[in-house]
Coordinates of C-alpha atoms and ligand atoms in Angstrom, one line a residue:
X699 CA 39.6 45.5 -20.9
X700 CA 38.8 46.5 -17.4
X701 CA 37.1 45.1 -14.3
X702 CA 34.2 47.4 -13.5
X703 CA 32.7 48.2 -10.1
X704 CA 29.5 46.3 -9.5
X705 CA 26.6 48.3 -8.1
X706 CA 25.0 47.0 -4.9
X707 CA 21.3 46.8 -4.2
X708 CA 19.9 50.3 -3.6
X709 CA 21.6 51.9 -6.6
X710 CA 18.8 53.5 -8.6
X711 CA 20.2 52.0 -11.9
X712 CA 19.4 48.5 -10.5
X713 CA 15.8 49.4 -9.7
X714 CA 14.7 51.0 -13.0
X715 CA 14.1 49.5 -16.5
X716 CA 17.0 49.7 -18.9
X717 CA 16.8 51.2 -22.4
X718 CA 17.0 49.4 -25.7
X719 CA 20.4 49.5 -27.4
X720 CA 20.3 51.6 -30.5
X721 CA 24.0 52.3 -31.2
X722 CA 26.0 49.2 -32.0
X723 CA 29.3 51.0 -31.8
X724 CA 32.8 50.7 -30.4
X725 CA 31.7 51.8 -26.9
X726 CA 29.1 48.9 -26.8
X727 CA 31.9 46.5 -27.7
X728 CA 34.1 47.9 -24.9
X729 CA 31.2 47.6 -22.5
X730 CA 30.6 44.0 -23.3
X731 CA 34.4 43.2 -23.1
X732 CA 34.5 44.8 -19.7
X733 CA 31.4 43.1 -18.5
X734 CA 32.8 39.7 -19.5
X735 CA 36.0 40.5 -17.7
X736 CA 34.1 41.7 -14.6
X737 CA 31.8 38.5 -14.6
X738 CA 34.9 36.3 -14.8
X739 CA 36.7 38.2 -12.0
X740 CA 33.7 38.2 -9.7
X741 CA 33.3 35.3 -10.4
X742 CA 29.7 35.0 -11.6
X743 CA 27.6 33.1 -14.1
X744 CA 25.8 36.2 -15.4
X745 CA 26.1 40.0 -15.4
X746 CA 23.7 42.7 -16.7
X747 CA 24.7 46.1 -17.8
X748 CA 22.7 48.0 -15.1
X749 CA 24.9 46.1 -12.5
X750 CA 27.9 48.1 -13.8
X751 CA 25.9 51.3 -13.9
X752 CA 24.9 51.3 -17.6
X753 CA 21.1 51.4 -18.1
X754 CA 21.1 49.4 -21.4
X755 CA 19.4 46.1 -22.3
X756 CA 22.6 43.9 -22.4
X757 CA 23.7 40.9 -20.4
X758 CA 26.5 38.4 -20.5
X759 CA 26.4 34.8 -19.2
X760 CA 28.8 31.9 -18.8
X761 CA 27.6 28.5 -17.6
X762 CA 29.0 24.9 -17.4
X763 CA 26.4 22.2 -16.8
X764 CA 26.8 18.9 -14.8
X765 CA 28.0 17.1 -18.0
X766 CA 30.7 19.7 -18.5
X767 CA 29.0 21.4 -21.4
X768 CA 29.9 25.1 -21.4
X769 CA 28.0 28.0 -22.9
X770 CA 28.8 31.7 -22.7
X771 CA 27.6 34.7 -24.6
X772 CA 26.2 38.2 -24.9
X773 CA 22.7 39.1 -25.6
X774 CA 21.4 42.6 -26.6
X775 CA 17.8 43.7 -26.6
X776 CA 16.6 40.3 -25.5
X777 CA 13.1 38.8 -25.2
X778 CA 12.5 35.9 -22.9
X779 CA 9.8 33.2 -23.1
X780 CA 9.4 31.0 -20.1
X781 CA 7.3 28.0 -19.0
X782 CA 5.0 28.4 -16.1
X783 CA 6.8 28.8 -12.8
X784 CA 6.2 25.8 -10.6
X785 CA 4.1 26.4 -7.5
X786 CA 5.1 25.5 -3.9
X787 CA 8.0 26.3 -1.7
X788 CA 11.5 26.8 -3.2
X789 CA 14.1 24.2 -2.2
X790 CA 17.1 25.6 -0.1
X791 CA 19.5 23.1 -1.6
X792 CA 18.6 23.0 -5.3
X793 CA 17.0 26.4 -5.9
X794 CA 19.1 28.9 -4.0
X795 CA 20.1 31.8 -6.1
X796 CA 22.6 34.7 -5.6
X797 CA 23.3 38.0 -7.2
X798 CA 26.6 39.9 -7.6
X799 CA 24.6 43.1 -6.6
X800 CA 23.8 41.4 -3.2
X801 CA 27.2 39.8 -2.7
X802 CA 27.7 36.8 -0.4
X803 CA 24.0 36.1 0.0
X804 CA 21.8 33.2 -1.4
X805 CA 18.1 32.6 -1.0
X806 CA 15.8 29.9 -2.5
X807 CA 13.5 31.1 -5.3
X808 CA 11.3 29.2 -7.7
X809 CA 12.0 29.8 -11.4
X810 CA 10.6 28.4 -14.6
X811 CA 12.3 25.2 -15.8
X812 CA 12.4 26.1 -19.5
X813 CA 13.2 29.4 -21.2
X814 CA 13.8 30.6 -24.8
X815 CA 16.1 33.6 -25.1
X816 CA 16.0 35.7 -28.2
X817 CA 18.1 38.7 -29.0
X818 CA 21.0 40.0 -31.1
X819 CA 24.7 39.8 -30.8
X820 CA 27.2 42.7 -31.2
X821 CA 26.9 42.5 -34.9
X822 CA 23.1 42.8 -34.7
X823 CA 22.8 39.2 -35.8
X824 CA 19.6 37.6 -34.3
X825 CA 19.9 34.3 -32.3
X826 CA 17.9 32.1 -30.1
X827 CA 18.9 29.8 -27.2
X828 CA 16.6 27.2 -25.6
X829 CA 17.6 26.6 -22.0
X830 CA 16.6 24.3 -19.2
X831 CA 17.4 24.2 -15.5
X832 CA 20.1 26.4 -14.2
X833 CA 20.8 28.2 -17.6
X834 CA 17.1 29.0 -17.8
X835 CA 17.4 30.4 -14.3
X836 CA 20.4 32.5 -15.3
X837 CA 18.4 33.9 -18.2
X838 CA 15.4 34.8 -16.0
X839 CA 17.7 36.4 -13.4
X840 CA 19.6 38.5 -15.9
X841 CA 16.5 39.4 -17.9
X842 CA 14.9 40.7 -14.7
X843 CA 17.9 43.0 -14.2
X844 CA 17.0 44.7 -17.5
X845 CA 13.6 45.5 -16.1
X846 CA 14.9 46.8 -12.8
X847 CA 13.9 43.7 -10.9
X848 CA 16.3 41.9 -8.4
X849 CA 15.8 38.3 -7.3
X850 CA 15.3 39.9 -3.9
X851 CA 12.1 41.4 -5.1
X852 CA 10.7 38.0 -5.9
X853 CA 11.5 36.2 -2.6
X854 CA 8.9 34.6 -0.5
X855 CA 7.9 36.7 2.5
X856 CA 10.1 34.8 5.1
X857 CA 13.2 35.0 3.0
X858 CA 12.6 38.6 2.0
X859 CA 12.3 39.5 5.7
X860 CA 15.7 37.8 6.4
X861 CA 17.3 39.6 3.5
X862 CA 16.0 43.0 4.5
X863 CA 17.7 42.4 7.9
X864 CA 21.0 41.4 6.2
X865 CA 20.9 44.5 4.0
X866 CA 20.3 46.7 7.0
X867 CA 23.1 45.1 8.9
X868 CA 25.5 45.5 6.1
X869 CA 24.5 49.1 5.5
X870 CA 23.3 48.4 2.0
X871 CA 20.2 49.5 0.1
X872 CA 21.7 53.0 -0.1
X873 CA 22.0 54.7 -3.5
X874 CA 25.8 54.7 -4.1
X875 CA 27.5 51.6 -3.0
X876 CA 29.5 49.2 -5.2
X877 CA 32.3 46.6 -5.0
X878 CA 35.1 45.8 -7.5
X879 CA 36.1 42.1 -8.0
X880 CA 39.7 41.6 -7.2
X881 CA 39.9 44.8 -5.2
X882 CA 37.2 44.7 -2.6
X883 CA 37.0 41.5 -0.5
X884 CA 33.6 41.3 1.1
X885 CA 33.7 39.4 4.3
X886 CA 30.6 38.1 6.0
Ligands
ZN130 ZN1 21.9 39.6 -10.3

């Protein structure tokens, strides 16, 4: 297993839709193992294949809720059904979201409260997970990655203006930047 470099916003692979997985082979298994290792090292609660430079519809997730219930897994070729996104302004304290492809930053964003994730595992076995709250948010965030959408693309105007400034200051939003967990320590 290996920790892979994580692409930073601006890398074309993060901004284009990923392709369906058709080959369920050893290299897919290796990719998933490496993604799990990378997510753990980052650390993060979710990681999509485009973030490690692979344009395939795969993501991994790992989440422990307030009651200590843990869930982690891998989904391939997912579909996602969501409840309507609440209207109104996102709350800074309870709805701030981050992304390993925009390391160190967090911005509030409204997300649907409920989601149903369907897809297959590495053995092509179909499964379904019903999620609420933060897990539903993780699914929406990672599913977006498979469609070339970053949470940055969904921010309210004021937050998106601030983020654009941050990206400029850090010299990001160029095509070929990445960071490797455990190797690169990104300071503010
Ligand atoms: Zn992300």
